[in-house]
mmCIF file of C-alpha atoms and ligand atoms in Angstrom:
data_model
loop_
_atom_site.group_PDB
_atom_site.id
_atom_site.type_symbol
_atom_site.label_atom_id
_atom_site.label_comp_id
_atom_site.label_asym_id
_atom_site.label_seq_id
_atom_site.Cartn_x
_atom_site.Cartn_y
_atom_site.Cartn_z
ATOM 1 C CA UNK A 1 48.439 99.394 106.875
ATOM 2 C CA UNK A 2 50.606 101.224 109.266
ATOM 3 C CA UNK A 3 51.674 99.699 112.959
ATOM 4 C CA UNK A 4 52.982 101.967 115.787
ATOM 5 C CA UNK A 5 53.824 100.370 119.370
ATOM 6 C CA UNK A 6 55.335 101.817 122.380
ATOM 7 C CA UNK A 7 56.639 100.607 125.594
ATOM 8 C CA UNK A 8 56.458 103.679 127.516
ATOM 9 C CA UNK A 9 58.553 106.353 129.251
ATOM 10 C CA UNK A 10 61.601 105.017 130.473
ATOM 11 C CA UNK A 11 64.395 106.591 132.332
ATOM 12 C CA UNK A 12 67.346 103.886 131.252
ATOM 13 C CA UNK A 13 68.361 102.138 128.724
ATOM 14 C CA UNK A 14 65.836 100.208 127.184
ATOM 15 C CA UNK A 15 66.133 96.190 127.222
ATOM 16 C CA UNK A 16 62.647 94.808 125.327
ATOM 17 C CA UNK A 17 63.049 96.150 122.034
ATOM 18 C CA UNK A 18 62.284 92.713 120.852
ATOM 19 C CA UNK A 19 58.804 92.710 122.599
ATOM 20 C CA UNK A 20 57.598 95.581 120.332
ATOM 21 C CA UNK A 21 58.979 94.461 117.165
ATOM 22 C CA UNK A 22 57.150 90.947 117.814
ATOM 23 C CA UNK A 23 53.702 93.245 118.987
ATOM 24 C CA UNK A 24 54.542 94.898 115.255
ATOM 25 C CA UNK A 25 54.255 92.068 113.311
ATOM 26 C CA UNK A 26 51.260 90.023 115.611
ATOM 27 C CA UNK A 27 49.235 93.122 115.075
ATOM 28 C CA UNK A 28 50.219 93.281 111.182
ATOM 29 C CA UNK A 29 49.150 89.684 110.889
ATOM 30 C CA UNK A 30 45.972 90.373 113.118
ATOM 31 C CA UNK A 31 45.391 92.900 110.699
ATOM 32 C CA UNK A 32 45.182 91.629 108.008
ATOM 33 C CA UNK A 33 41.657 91.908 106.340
ATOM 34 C CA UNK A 34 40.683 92.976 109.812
ATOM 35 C CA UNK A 35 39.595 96.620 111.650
ATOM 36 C CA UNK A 36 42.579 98.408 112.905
ATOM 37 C CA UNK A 37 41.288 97.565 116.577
ATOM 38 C CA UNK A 38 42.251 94.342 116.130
ATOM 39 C CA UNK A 39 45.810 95.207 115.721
ATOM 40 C CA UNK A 40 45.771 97.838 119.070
ATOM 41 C CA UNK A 41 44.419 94.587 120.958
ATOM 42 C CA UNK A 42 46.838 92.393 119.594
ATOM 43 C CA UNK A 43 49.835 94.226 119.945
ATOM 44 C CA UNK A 44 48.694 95.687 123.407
ATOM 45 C CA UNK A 45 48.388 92.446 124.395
ATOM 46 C CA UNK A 46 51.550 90.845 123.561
ATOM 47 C CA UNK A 47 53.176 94.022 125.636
ATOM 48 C CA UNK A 48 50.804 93.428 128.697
ATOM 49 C CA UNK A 49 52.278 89.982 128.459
ATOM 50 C CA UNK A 50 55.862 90.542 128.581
ATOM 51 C CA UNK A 51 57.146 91.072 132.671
ATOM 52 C CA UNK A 52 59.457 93.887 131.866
ATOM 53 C CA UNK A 53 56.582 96.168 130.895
ATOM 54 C CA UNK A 54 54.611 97.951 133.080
ATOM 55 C CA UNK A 55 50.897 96.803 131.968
ATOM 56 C CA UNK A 56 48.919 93.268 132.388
ATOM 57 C CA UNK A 57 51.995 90.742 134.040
ATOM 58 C CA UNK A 58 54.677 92.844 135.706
ATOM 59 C CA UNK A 59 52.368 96.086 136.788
ATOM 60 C CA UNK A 60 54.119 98.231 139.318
ATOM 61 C CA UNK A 61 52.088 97.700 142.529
ATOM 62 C CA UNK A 62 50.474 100.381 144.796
ATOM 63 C CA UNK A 63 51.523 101.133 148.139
ATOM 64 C CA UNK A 64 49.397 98.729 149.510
ATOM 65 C CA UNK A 65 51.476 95.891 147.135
ATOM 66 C CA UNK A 66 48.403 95.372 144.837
ATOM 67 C CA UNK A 67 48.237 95.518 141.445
ATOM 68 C CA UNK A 68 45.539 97.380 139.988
ATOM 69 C CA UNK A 69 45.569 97.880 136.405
ATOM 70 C CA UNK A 70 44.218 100.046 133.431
ATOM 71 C CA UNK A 71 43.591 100.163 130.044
ATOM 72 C CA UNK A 72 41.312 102.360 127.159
ATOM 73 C CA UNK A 73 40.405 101.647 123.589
ATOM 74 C CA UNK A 74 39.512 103.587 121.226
ATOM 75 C CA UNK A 75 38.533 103.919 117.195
ATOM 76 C CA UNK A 76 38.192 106.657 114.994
ATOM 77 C CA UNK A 77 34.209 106.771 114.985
ATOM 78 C CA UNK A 78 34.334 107.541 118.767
ATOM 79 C CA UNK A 79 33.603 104.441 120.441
ATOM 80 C CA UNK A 80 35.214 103.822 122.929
ATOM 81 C CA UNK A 81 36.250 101.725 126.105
ATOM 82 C CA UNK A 82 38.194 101.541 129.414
ATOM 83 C CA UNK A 83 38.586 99.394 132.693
ATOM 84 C CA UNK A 84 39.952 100.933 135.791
ATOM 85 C CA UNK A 85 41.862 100.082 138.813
ATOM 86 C CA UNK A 86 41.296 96.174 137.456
ATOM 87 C CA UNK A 87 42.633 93.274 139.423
ATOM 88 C CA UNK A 88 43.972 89.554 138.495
ATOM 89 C CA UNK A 89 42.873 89.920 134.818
ATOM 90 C CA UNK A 90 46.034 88.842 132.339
ATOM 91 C CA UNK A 91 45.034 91.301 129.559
ATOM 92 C CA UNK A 92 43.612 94.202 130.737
ATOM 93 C CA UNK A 93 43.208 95.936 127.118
ATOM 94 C CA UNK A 94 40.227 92.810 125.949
ATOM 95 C CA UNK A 95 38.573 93.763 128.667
ATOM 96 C CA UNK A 96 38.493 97.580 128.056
ATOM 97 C CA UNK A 97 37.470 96.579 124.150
ATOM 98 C CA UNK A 98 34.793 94.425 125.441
ATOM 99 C CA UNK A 99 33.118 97.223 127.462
ATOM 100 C CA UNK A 100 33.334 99.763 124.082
ATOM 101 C CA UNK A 101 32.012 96.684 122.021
ATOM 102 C CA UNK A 102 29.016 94.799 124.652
ATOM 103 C CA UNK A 103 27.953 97.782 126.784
ATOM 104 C CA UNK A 104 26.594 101.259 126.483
ATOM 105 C CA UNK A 105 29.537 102.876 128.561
ATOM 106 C CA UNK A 106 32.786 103.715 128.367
ATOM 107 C CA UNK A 107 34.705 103.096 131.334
ATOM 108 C CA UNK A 108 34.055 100.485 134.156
ATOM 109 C CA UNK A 109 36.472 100.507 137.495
ATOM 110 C CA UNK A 110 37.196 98.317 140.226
ATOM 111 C CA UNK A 111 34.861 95.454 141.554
ATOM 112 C CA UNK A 112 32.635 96.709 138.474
ATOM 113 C CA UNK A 113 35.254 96.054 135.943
ATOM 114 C CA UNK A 114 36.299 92.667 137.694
ATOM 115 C CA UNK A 115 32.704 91.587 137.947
ATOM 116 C CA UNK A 116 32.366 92.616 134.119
ATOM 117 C CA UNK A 117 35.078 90.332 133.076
ATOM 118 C CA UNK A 118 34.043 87.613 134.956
ATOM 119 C CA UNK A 119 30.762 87.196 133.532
ATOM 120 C CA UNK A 120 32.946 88.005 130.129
ATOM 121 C CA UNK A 121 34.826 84.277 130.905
ATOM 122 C CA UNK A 122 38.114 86.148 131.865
ATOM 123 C CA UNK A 123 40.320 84.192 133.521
ATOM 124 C CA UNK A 124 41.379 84.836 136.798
ATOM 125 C CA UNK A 125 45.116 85.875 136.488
ATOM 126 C CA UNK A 126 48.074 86.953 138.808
ATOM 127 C CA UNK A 127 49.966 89.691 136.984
ATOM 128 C CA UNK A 128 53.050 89.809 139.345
ATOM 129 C CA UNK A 129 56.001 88.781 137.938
ATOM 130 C CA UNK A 130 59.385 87.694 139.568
ATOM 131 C CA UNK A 131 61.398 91.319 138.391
ATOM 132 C CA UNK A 132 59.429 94.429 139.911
ATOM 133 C CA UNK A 133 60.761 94.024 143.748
ATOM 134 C CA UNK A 134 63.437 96.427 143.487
ATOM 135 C CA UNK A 135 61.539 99.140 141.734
ATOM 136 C CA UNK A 136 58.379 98.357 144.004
ATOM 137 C CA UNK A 137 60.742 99.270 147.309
ATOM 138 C CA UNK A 138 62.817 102.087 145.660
ATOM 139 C CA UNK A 139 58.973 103.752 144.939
ATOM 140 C CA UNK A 140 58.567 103.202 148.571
ATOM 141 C CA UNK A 141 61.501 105.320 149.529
ATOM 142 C CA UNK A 142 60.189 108.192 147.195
ATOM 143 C CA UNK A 143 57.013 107.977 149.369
ATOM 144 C CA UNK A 144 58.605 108.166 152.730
ATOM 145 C CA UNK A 145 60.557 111.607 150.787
ATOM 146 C CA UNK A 146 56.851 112.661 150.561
ATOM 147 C CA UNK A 147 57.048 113.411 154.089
ATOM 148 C CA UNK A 148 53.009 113.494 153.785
ATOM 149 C CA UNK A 149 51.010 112.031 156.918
ATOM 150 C CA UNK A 150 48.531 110.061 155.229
ATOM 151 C CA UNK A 151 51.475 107.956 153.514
ATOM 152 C CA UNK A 152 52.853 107.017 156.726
ATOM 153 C CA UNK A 153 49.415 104.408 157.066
ATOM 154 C CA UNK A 154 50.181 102.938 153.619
ATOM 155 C CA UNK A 155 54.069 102.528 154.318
ATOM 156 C CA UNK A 156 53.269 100.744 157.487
ATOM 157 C CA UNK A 157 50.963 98.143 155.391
ATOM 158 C CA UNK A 158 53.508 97.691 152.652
ATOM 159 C CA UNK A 159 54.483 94.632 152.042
ATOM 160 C CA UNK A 160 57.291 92.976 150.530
ATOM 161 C CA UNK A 161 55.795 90.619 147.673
ATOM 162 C CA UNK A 162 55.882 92.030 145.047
ATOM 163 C CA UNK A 163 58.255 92.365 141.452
ATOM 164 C CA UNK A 164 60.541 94.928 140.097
ATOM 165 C CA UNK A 165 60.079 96.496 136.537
ATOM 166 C CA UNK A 166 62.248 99.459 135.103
ATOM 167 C CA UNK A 167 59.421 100.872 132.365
ATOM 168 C CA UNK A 168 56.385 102.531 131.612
ATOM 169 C CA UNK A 169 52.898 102.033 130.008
ATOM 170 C CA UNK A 170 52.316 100.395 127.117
ATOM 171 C CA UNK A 171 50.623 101.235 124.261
ATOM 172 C CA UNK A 172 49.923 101.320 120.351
ATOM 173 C CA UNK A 173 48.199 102.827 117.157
ATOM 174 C CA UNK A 174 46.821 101.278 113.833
ATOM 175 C CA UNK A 175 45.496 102.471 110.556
ATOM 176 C CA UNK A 176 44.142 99.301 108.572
ATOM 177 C CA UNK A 177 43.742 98.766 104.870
ATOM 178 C CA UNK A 178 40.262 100.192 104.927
ATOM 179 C CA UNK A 179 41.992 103.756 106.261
ATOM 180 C CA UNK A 180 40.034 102.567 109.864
ATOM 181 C CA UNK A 181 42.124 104.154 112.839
ATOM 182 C CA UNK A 182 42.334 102.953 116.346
ATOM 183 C CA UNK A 183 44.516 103.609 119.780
ATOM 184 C CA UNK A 184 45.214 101.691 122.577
ATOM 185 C CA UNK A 185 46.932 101.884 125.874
ATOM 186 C CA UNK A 186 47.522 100.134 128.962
ATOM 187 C CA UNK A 187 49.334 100.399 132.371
ATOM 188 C CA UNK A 188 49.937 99.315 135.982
ATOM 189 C CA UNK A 189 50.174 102.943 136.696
ATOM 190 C CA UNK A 190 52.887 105.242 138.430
ATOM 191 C CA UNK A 191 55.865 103.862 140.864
ATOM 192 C CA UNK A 192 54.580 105.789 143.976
ATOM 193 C CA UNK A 193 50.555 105.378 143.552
ATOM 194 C CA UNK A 194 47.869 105.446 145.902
ATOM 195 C CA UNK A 195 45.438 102.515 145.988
ATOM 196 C CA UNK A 196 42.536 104.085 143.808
ATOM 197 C CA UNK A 197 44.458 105.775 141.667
ATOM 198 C CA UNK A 198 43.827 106.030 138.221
ATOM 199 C CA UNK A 199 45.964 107.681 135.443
ATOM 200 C CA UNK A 200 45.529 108.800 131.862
ATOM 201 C CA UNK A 201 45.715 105.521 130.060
ATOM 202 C CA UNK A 202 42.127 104.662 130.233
ATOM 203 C CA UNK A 203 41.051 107.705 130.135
ATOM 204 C CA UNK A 204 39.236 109.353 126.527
ATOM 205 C CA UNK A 205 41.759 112.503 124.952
ATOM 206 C CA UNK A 206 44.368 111.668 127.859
ATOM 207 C CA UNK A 207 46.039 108.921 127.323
ATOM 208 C CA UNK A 208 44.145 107.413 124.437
ATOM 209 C CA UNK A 209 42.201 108.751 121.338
ATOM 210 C CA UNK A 210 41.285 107.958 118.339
ATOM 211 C CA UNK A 211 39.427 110.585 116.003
ATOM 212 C CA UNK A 212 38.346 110.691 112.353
ATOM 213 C CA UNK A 213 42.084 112.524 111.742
ATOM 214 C CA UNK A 214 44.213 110.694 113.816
ATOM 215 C CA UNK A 215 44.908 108.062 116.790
ATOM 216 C CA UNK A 216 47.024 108.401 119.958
ATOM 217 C CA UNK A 217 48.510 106.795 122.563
ATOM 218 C CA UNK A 218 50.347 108.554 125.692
ATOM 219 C CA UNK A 219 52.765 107.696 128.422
ATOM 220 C CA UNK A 220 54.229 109.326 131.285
ATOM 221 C CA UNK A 221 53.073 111.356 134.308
ATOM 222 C CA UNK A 222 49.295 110.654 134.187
ATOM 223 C CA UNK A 223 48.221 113.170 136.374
ATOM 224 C CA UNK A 224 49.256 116.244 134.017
ATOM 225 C CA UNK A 225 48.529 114.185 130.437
ATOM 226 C CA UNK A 226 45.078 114.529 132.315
ATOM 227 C CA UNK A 227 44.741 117.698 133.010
ATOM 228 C CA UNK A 228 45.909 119.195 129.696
ATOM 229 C CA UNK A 229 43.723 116.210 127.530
ATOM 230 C CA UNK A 230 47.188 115.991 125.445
ATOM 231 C CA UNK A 231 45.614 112.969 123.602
ATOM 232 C CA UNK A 232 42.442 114.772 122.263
ATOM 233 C CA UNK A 233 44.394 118.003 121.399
ATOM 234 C CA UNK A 234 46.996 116.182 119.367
ATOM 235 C CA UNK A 235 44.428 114.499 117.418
ATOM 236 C CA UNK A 236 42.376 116.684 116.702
ATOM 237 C CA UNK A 237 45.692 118.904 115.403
ATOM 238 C CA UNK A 238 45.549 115.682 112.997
ATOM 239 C CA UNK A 239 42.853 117.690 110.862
ATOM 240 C CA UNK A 240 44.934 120.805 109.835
ATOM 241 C CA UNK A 241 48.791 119.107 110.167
ATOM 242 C CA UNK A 242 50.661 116.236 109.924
ATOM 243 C CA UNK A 243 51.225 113.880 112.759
ATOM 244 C CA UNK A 244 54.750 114.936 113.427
ATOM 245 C CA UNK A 245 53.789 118.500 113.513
ATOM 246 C CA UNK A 246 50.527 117.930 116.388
ATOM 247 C CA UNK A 247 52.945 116.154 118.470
ATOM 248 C CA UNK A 248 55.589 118.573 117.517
ATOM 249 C CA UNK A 249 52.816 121.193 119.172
ATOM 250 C CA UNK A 250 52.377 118.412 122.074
ATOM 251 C CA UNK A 251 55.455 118.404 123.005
ATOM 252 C CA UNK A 252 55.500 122.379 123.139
ATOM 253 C CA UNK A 253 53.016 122.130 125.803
ATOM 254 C CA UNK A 254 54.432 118.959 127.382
ATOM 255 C CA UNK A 255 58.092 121.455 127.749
ATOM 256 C CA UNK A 256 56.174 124.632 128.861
ATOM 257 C CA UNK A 257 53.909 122.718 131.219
ATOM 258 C CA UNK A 258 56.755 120.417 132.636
ATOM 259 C CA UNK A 259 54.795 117.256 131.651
ATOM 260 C CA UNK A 260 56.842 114.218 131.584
ATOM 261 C CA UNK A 261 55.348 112.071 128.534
ATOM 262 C CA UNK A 262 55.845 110.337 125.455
ATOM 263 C CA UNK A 263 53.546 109.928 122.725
ATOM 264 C CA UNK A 264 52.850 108.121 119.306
ATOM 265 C CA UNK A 265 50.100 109.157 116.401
ATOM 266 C CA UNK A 266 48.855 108.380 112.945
ATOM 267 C CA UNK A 267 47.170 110.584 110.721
ATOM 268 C CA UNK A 268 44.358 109.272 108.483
ATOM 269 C CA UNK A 269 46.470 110.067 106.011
ATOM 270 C CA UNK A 270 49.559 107.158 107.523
ATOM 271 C CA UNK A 271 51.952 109.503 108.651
ATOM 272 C CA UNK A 272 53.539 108.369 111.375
ATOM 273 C CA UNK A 273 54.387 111.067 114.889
ATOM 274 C CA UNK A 274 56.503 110.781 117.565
ATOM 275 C CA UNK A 275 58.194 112.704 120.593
ATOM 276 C CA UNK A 276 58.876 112.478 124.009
ATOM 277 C CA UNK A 277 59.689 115.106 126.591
ATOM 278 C CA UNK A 278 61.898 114.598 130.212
ATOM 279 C CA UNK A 279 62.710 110.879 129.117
ATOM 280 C CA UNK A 280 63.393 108.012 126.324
ATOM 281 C CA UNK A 281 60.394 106.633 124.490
ATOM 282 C CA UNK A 282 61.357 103.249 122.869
ATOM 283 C CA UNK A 283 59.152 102.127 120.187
ATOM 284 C CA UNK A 284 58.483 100.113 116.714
ATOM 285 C CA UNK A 285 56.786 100.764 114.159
ATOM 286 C CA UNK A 286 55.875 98.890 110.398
ATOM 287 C CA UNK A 287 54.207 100.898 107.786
ATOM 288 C CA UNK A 288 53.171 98.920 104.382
ATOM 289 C CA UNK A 289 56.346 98.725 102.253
ATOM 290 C CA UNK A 290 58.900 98.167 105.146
ATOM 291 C CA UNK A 291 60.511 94.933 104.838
ATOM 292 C CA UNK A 292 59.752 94.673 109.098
ATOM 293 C CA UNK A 293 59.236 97.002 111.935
ATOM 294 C CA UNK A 294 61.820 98.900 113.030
ATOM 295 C CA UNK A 295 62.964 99.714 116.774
ATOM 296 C CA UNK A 296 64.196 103.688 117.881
ATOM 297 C CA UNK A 297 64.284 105.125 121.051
ATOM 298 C CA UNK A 298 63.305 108.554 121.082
ATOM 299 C CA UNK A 299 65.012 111.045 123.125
HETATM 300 N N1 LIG B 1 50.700 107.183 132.200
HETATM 301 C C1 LIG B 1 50.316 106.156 133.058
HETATM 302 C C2 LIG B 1 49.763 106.603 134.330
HETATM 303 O O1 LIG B 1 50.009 107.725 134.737
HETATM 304 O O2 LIG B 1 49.063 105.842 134.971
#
């Protein structure tokens, strides 16, 4: 059994390292017996829980002050699941395995996604939390930088309400006792974000994948993860090399291409991968032997 969590890219010093060591051992427990999925959700979850992340409670809000979340799960057969631009849900990532596991699609957004959960029995939740109004009005600023027309509209309708959180998606990879891989990864998105917007995170071989060689999970600027499918390529790199050496070759893209991102992987074979370009990526990890997961912040 191997356990890798992250908390996403962040710019300062990192302050909830104890959030993913206790997302290390609930998925290990979760685990046990179980598909590696059920470690992803479990550990995902306890992250979108925690305010100081930026998934599930504490999202960074759009411009408008909303909070519109995402999340994508995948395993290594393929299947696969994602929710979009979803509102007042708690945990984001159930809902993203519930549309891999009970429909025939892979990514719902929106009204679709809320609608989805509803009929699911999700709770309706608030995810603002009491810490994110700082960050929420320093993102403003940024925008007015933009000097864009069409931001001046959303700037106008900004309002104050909102909760201040210093760090990035969320996100985590299992292997379970079987050898069964799975990824998982969830966010409230960028600090200056258009309503609408969606990232990588939910997003198949962007944010999140999961492949018979390896699973991944990504954080950082969604826009360029995108548009180089970093996930996909570093799995599928999985095959031929170990998973330090794909993200090694990630993270020669990610420094040619400029892309600000972090990323975690396991091999089918346990190995754990790393790496992070323009930032810190703080993470734990557990791997069958360890006494208990270990915190780093990579850099
Ligand atoms: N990496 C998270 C996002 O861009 O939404």
């Amino acid at each position: 059994m191997v356990i890798v969590v992250h908390g996403g890219l962040a710019e300062e010093e990192f302050l909830a390292s104890d959030a993913l060591l206790r997302a290390c051992e609930v998925a290990t427990e979760a685990m046990k017996g179980k598909e590696a999925i059920e470690g992803v959700e479990s550990a995902v979850k306890v992250l979108e829980d925690d305010p100081r992340l930026n998934a599930g409670t504490g999202s960074f809000p759009n411009l408008l002050g909303e909070i519109e979340m995402s999340a994508g799960v995948m395993k290594d057969d393929y299947s696969c699941g994602g929710v979009a631009a979803i509102k007042n849900i708690k945990n984001p990532i159930s809902v993203a395995r519930a549309v891999m596991e009970q429909t025939r699609h892979i990514l719902l957004v929106g009204e679709g996604a809320n609608l989805f959960a509803h009929l699911l029995g999700f709770e309706p939740y608030d995810p603002r939390a009491e810490l994110t109004i700082k960050t929420w009005k320093e993102s403003l600023h940024k925008a007015e930088e933009e000097k864009r027309p069409i931001y001046r509209y959303y700037l106008e309708k900004a309002q104050e309400k909102l909760q201040e959180t210093h760090w990035g998606t969320v996100g985590a990879v299992t292997k379970d006792e079987k050898g069964g891989l799975a990824a998982g990864t969830s966010t409230g998105g960028v600090k200056v974000q258009l309503p609408g917007r969606v990232g990588d995170s939910p997003i198949v071989g962007c944010g999140t994948f999961a492949c018979p060689w390896g699973a991944v999970s990504m954080t950082g600027e969604g826009e360029e993860i995108m548009r180089w499918g970093m996930a996909r390529r570093i799995g599928e790199w999985m095959e031929e090399v170990s998973a330090q050496e794909a993200v090694n070759r990630g993270m020669e893209i990610a420094l040619e291409k400029k892309i600000l991102c972090g990323v975690i992987a396991i091999s089918k074979r346990g190995e754990i991968g790393w790496g992070a370009n323009g930032g810190m990526l703080p993470l734990a990890y557990w791997k069958k032997g360890m006494e208990k997961p270990l915190f780093t912040l990579v850099d």
